[in-house]
Coordinates of C-alpha atoms and ligand atoms in Angstrom, one line a residue:
M1 CA 38.0 -45.9 52.9
L2 CA 39.2 -44.7 49.5
H3 CA 37.2 -44.7 46.3
K4 CA 37.7 -43.5 42.8
T5 CA 34.9 -43.6 40.2
K6 CA 35.4 -45.0 36.8
F7 CA 33.0 -42.6 35.3
P8 CA 32.7 -38.8 35.4
I9 CA 30.2 -37.4 37.9
F10 CA 30.4 -33.9 36.2
T11 CA 30.4 -33.4 32.5
K12 CA 33.2 -31.5 30.7
E13 CA 30.9 -28.5 30.3
E14 CA 30.0 -28.5 34.0
C15 CA 33.7 -28.6 34.9
E16 CA 34.5 -25.8 32.5
R17 CA 31.8 -23.6 33.9
I18 CA 33.2 -24.0 37.4
V19 CA 36.8 -23.2 36.3
N20 CA 35.6 -20.2 34.3
E21 CA 33.6 -18.8 37.2
A22 CA 36.5 -19.3 39.6
E23 CA 39.0 -17.6 37.3
D24 CA 36.5 -14.8 36.5
I25 CA 35.9 -14.1 40.3
A26 CA 39.7 -14.5 41.0
S27 CA 40.4 -11.7 38.5
K28 CA 38.4 -9.5 40.8
I29 CA 39.1 -10.7 44.4
E30 CA 42.2 -12.9 44.1
W31 CA 42.6 -16.5 45.1
T32 CA 42.7 -17.0 48.9
K33 CA 45.9 -18.5 50.4
N34 CA 45.2 -18.8 54.1
R35 CA 41.9 -20.5 54.7
H36 CA 43.0 -23.9 55.9
G37 CA 45.4 -23.5 58.9
N38 CA 48.7 -25.4 58.5
F39 CA 47.8 -26.8 55.1
P40 CA 46.5 -23.9 53.1
T41 CA 45.4 -24.2 49.5
T42 CA 45.2 -21.6 46.8
D43 CA 41.5 -21.7 46.6
L44 CA 38.1 -19.9 46.3
P45 CA 35.3 -20.9 48.6
L46 CA 31.9 -21.7 47.3
V47 CA 30.4 -18.6 49.0
E48 CA 32.4 -16.5 46.5
L49 CA 31.1 -18.6 43.5
P50 CA 27.3 -18.2 43.3
E51 CA 26.8 -20.1 40.1
T52 CA 28.9 -23.1 41.2
M53 CA 27.1 -23.0 44.6
R54 CA 23.7 -23.2 42.9
F55 CA 24.9 -26.1 40.6
L56 CA 26.5 -28.0 43.4
R57 CA 23.6 -27.8 45.8
L58 CA 21.6 -29.9 43.3
A59 CA 24.6 -32.1 42.3
L60 CA 25.2 -33.0 46.0
V61 CA 21.7 -34.2 46.5
E62 CA 21.3 -35.9 43.1
R63 CA 24.7 -37.4 42.6
I64 CA 27.3 -37.0 45.3
Y65 CA 25.6 -37.8 48.6
P66 CA 24.0 -41.0 47.0
M67 CA 27.4 -42.1 45.9
L68 CA 29.0 -41.4 49.3
K69 CA 26.1 -43.3 50.9
V70 CA 26.9 -46.4 48.9
Q71 CA 30.7 -46.1 49.4
F72 CA 30.7 -45.2 53.2
G73 CA 27.2 -46.0 54.4
E74 CA 28.2 -49.1 56.4
Y75 CA 30.7 -47.0 58.5
L76 CA 28.3 -44.2 59.2
P77 CA 25.5 -44.1 61.9
D78 CA 23.1 -42.1 59.7
P79 CA 24.2 -41.7 56.1
S80 CA 21.1 -39.5 55.4
K81 CA 22.8 -36.7 57.5
L82 CA 25.7 -36.2 55.1
R83 CA 26.3 -32.4 54.7
L84 CA 28.9 -30.3 53.0
A85 CA 30.8 -28.3 55.7
D86 CA 33.2 -26.6 53.3
G87 CA 33.6 -26.6 49.5
F88 CA 36.2 -24.8 47.4
V89 CA 37.9 -24.7 44.1
V90 CA 41.7 -25.3 44.3
K91 CA 44.2 -24.1 41.8
Y92 CA 47.7 -25.6 41.4
D93 CA 49.9 -23.7 39.0
A94 CA 53.4 -25.0 38.1
A95 CA 54.3 -21.5 36.8
G96 CA 54.5 -19.7 40.0
G97 CA 51.5 -20.6 42.1
Q98 CA 50.9 -23.5 44.6
K99 CA 52.4 -26.7 43.1
E100 CA 51.6 -29.3 45.9
L101 CA 49.9 -29.8 49.2
K102 CA 51.9 -31.5 51.9
P103 CA 50.5 -34.7 53.5
H104 CA 47.7 -33.9 56.0
R105 CA 44.4 -35.2 57.4
D106 CA 41.2 -33.2 56.8
G107 CA 39.0 -32.3 59.8
S108 CA 35.7 -33.6 58.3
V109 CA 34.3 -37.2 58.0
V110 CA 34.5 -37.8 54.3
S111 CA 36.5 -35.7 51.8
F112 CA 36.1 -35.7 48.0
N113 CA 37.8 -34.0 45.1
I114 CA 36.6 -33.7 41.5
A115 CA 39.0 -33.1 38.7
L116 CA 37.9 -29.9 36.9
N117 CA 40.4 -29.9 34.0
S118 CA 41.9 -32.6 31.8
A119 CA 44.8 -34.7 33.2
D120 CA 46.6 -33.7 29.9
D121 CA 46.8 -30.1 31.1
F122 CA 49.5 -30.9 33.6
E123 CA 52.3 -33.3 34.6
G124 CA 52.3 -34.9 38.0
G125 CA 49.4 -34.1 40.2
G126 CA 46.7 -36.4 41.6
T127 CA 45.9 -37.1 45.2
W128 CA 48.7 -38.8 47.1
F129 CA 47.8 -41.3 49.9
A130 CA 50.2 -42.6 52.5
S131 CA 48.4 -45.9 52.6
L132 CA 49.1 -46.5 48.9
D133 CA 52.4 -44.6 48.8
D134 CA 51.1 -43.4 45.5
A135 CA 49.0 -40.7 43.9
V136 CA 45.5 -41.5 42.6
K137 CA 44.9 -39.8 39.3
I138 CA 41.6 -39.2 37.7
N139 CA 40.4 -37.5 34.6
Q140 CA 38.2 -34.5 34.1
G141 CA 34.8 -34.8 35.9
E142 CA 35.8 -37.9 37.9
I143 CA 35.8 -38.0 41.7
V144 CA 38.1 -39.4 44.5
S145 CA 36.4 -39.8 47.9
H146 CA 38.0 -40.9 51.1
S147 CA 37.9 -40.9 54.8
S148 CA 39.0 -37.4 55.7
A149 CA 41.3 -38.9 58.3
L150 CA 43.5 -40.8 55.8
L151 CA 46.9 -39.2 55.5
H152 CA 46.9 -37.6 52.0
G153 CA 48.2 -34.6 50.0
G154 CA 48.2 -32.9 46.7
H155 CA 50.9 -34.5 44.6
G156 CA 53.1 -31.9 43.0
I157 CA 52.7 -30.8 39.4
T158 CA 55.7 -30.0 37.3
T159 CA 54.0 -28.3 34.4
G160 CA 50.6 -26.7 33.7
K161 CA 47.6 -26.0 35.9
R162 CA 45.4 -28.4 37.9
Y163 CA 42.0 -27.4 39.1
I164 CA 39.9 -29.4 41.6
L165 CA 36.7 -29.0 43.5
V166 CA 37.2 -30.1 47.1
G167 CA 34.4 -30.9 49.5
F168 CA 34.6 -31.6 53.2
V169 CA 31.5 -33.6 54.3
I170 CA 30.3 -34.0 57.9
L171 CA 27.4 -35.8 59.5
E172 CA 24.9 -33.3 60.8
G173 CA 24.1 -34.0 64.5
Y174 CA 27.1 -36.3 64.9
D175 CA 29.7 -33.8 65.9
S176 CA 32.2 -36.3 67.4
W177 CA 31.9 -38.7 64.5
S178 CA 34.9 -37.5 62.6
M179 CA 37.1 -38.4 65.6
R180 CA 35.6 -41.9 65.7
F181 CA 36.1 -42.3 62.0
Y182 CA 39.6 -41.0 62.5
N183 CA 40.4 -43.7 65.0
Q184 CA 39.6 -46.4 62.4
V185 CA 42.3 -45.2 60.0
R186 CA 44.8 -43.3 62.2
N187 CA 47.6 -45.7 61.2
L188 CA 46.9 -45.6 57.5
Ligands
AKG201 O1 45.2 -32.0 45.6 C1 44.5 -32.9 46.0 O2 44.2 -33.9 45.3 C2 44.2 -33.0 47.5 C3 43.6 -31.7 48.0 C4 43.4 -31.8 49.5 O3 43.7 -32.7 50.1 C5 42.7 -30.7 50.3 O4 42.4 -29.6 49.7 O5 42.5 -30.9 51.5
FE2_202 FE1 42.9 -32.7 52.1

């Protein structure tokens, strides 16, 4: 229910382009801080990031959905129905911004996050999972994917900045499936 690739799914240049667009747009409209209920992230949704949206639309079909199909296919009724329900760039900033995200469960079926900057740019960080009692750390361009229902959070950073691209993926036409998936891991 939890996977980490050993290879980058985005190149360094692709990651840098996403961070640059996010910071460029944020200088005009500010990072949002209240989009996700009780567990808000400092983020910018894809609808505000046209270049990233265009890039991701193709990357989902060519790289991300096929990977999720292999990883989670056996648990899903129809893996061809994987759809991105929400996608956003999150910024953690030890110098004043959001530093961590408390443990929570996402409302989708599968969640992923892609590291957009180098792990050398910050101390701490990574995605913390209750089932591991540890944080999973990845390098730039790599991806962590997991059942959305697993209890997880953004491990705090103590220095620097950490940027990630988060995706919440659902199964089109299977509106109750996230609950069924949730029941398989509710104690993890
Ligand atoms: O910071 C992370 O690695 C996790 C982010 C997350 O869980 C979320 O945005 O829902
Ligand atoms: Fe999450």
